[in-house]
CSV table of C-alpha atoms in Angstrom, one decimal:
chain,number,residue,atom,x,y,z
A,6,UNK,CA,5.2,12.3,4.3
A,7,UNK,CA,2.1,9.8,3.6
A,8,UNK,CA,-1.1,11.0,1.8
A,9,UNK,CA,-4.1,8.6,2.2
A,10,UNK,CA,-7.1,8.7,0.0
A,11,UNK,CA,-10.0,6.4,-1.0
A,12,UNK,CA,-11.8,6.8,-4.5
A,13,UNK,CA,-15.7,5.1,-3.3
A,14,UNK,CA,-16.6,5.3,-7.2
A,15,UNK,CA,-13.8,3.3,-8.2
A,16,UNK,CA,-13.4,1.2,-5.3
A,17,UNK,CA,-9.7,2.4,-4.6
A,18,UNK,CA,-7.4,3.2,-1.6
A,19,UNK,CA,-4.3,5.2,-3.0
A,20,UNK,CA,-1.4,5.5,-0.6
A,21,UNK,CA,1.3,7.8,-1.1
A,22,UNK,CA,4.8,7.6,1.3
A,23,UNK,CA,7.8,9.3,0.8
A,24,UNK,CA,10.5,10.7,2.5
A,25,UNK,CA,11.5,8.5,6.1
A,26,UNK,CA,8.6,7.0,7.8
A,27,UNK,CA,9.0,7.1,11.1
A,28,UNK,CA,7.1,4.4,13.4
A,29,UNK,CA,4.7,7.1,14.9
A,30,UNK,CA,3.7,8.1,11.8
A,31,UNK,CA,3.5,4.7,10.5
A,32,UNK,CA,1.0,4.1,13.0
A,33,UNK,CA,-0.1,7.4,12.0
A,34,UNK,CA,-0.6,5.8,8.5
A,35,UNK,CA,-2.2,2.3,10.0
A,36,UNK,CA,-5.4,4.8,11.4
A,37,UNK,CA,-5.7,6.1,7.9
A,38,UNK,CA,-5.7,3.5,6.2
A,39,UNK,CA,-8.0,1.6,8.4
A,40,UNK,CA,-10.5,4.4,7.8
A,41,UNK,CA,-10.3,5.1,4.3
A,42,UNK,CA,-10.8,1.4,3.4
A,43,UNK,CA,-13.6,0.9,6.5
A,44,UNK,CA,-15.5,2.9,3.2
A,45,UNK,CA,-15.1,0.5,0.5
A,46,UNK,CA,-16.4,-2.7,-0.9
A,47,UNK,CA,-14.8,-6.0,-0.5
A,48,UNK,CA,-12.6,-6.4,-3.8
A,49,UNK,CA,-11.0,-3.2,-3.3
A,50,UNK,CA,-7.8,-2.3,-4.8
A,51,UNK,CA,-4.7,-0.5,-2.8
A,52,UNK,CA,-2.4,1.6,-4.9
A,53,UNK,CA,0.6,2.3,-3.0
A,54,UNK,CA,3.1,4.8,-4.7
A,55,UNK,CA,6.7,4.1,-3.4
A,56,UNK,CA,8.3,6.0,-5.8
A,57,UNK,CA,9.5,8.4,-3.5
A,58,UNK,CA,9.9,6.2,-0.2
A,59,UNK,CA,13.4,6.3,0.9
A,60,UNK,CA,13.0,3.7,4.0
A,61,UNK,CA,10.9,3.2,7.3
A,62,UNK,CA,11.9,2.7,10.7
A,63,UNK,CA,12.5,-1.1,10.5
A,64,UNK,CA,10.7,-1.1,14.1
A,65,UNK,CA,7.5,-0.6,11.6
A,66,UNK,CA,7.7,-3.7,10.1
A,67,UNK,CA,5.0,-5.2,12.7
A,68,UNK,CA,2.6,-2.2,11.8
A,69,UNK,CA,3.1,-3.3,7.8
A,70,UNK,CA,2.3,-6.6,8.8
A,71,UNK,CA,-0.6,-5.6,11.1
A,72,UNK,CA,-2.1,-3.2,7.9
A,73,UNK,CA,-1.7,-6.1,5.8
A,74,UNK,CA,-3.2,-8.2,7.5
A,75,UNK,CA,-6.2,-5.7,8.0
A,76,UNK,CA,-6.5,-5.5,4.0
A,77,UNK,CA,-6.7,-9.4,4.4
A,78,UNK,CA,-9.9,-9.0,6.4
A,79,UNK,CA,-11.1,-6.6,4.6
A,80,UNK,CA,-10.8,-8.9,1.4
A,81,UNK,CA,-8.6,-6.5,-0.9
A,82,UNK,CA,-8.6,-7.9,-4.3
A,83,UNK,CA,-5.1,-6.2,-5.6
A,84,UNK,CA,-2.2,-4.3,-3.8
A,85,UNK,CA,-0.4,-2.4,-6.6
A,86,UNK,CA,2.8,-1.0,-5.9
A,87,UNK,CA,4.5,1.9,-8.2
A,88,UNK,CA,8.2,1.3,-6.9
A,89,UNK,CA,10.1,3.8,-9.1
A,90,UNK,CA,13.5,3.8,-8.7
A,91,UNK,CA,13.0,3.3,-5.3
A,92,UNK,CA,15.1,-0.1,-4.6
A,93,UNK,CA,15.0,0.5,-0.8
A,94,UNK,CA,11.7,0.6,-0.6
A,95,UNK,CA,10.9,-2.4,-3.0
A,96,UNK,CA,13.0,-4.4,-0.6
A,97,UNK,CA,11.5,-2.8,2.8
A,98,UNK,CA,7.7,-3.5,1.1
A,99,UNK,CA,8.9,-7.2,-0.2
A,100,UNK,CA,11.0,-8.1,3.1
A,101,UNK,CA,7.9,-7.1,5.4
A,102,UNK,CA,4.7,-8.1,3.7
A,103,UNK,CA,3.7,-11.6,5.3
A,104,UNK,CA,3.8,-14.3,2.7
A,105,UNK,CA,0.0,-14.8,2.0
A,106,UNK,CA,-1.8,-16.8,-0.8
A,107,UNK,CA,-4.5,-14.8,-1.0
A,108,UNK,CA,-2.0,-11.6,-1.6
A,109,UNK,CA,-2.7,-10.7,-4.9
A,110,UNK,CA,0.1,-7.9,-5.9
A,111,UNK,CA,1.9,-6.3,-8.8
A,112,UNK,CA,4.7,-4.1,-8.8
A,113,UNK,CA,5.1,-1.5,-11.5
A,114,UNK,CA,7.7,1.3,-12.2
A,115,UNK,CA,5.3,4.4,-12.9
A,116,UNK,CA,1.5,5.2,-12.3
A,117,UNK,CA,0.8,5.4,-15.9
A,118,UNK,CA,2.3,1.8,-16.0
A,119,UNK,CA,-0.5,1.1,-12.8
A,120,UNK,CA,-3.2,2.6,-14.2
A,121,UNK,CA,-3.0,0.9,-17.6
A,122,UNK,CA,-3.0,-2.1,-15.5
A,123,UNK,CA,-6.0,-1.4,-13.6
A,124,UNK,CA,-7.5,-0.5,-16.7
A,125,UNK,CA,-7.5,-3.5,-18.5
A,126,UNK,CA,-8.2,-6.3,-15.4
């Protein structure tokens, strides 16, 4: 399950996954998040709750890198990711990101945790 939003005011993209992605719907989840951010402001911020991701079709790791790489473009400032206690998903999300300098991202347990974060840089 994946829930996509953006937050214009704030100049936010929250992504939600849990569950087993599948690689249709992480295409599926590519579209979206194209979209959503095709409406904000360079210097964006990504918020991607994990928390509840139990693992993705490995065969996705291309569309991971391919989203990335979009938020590249786009010139996101910060991807924030609330891992939980998900450990697969820390690992899946670590393992498949391509190693960028201008990646800028955190990893925090909770959303409170995130949002303090956000809140104070």
């Amino acid at each position: 399950m994946h829930i996509i939003r953006n937050d214009v005011t704030n100049n936010r993209c929250y992504v939600t996954l849990s569950g087993v992605i599948s690689y249709n719907e992480a295409e599926e989840i590519k579209e979206k998040i194209i979209k959503e951010t095709e409406m904000l402001k360079p210097g964006f911020d990504i918020i991607n709750n994990i928390s509840k991701y139990i693992q993705g079709d490995e065969s996705g790791a291309s569309i991971l890198q391919e989203i990335v790489n979009h938020l590249i473009d786009k010139k996101v400032n910060r991807i924030i990711r609330v891992v939980g206690t998900s450990k697969t998903g820390l690992i899946q999300f670590a393992k498949f990101t391509p190693q960028d300098k201008n990646l800028n991202i955190h990893y925090f347990p909770t959303m409170e945790d995130a949002a303090k974060f956000l809140e104070n840089n």
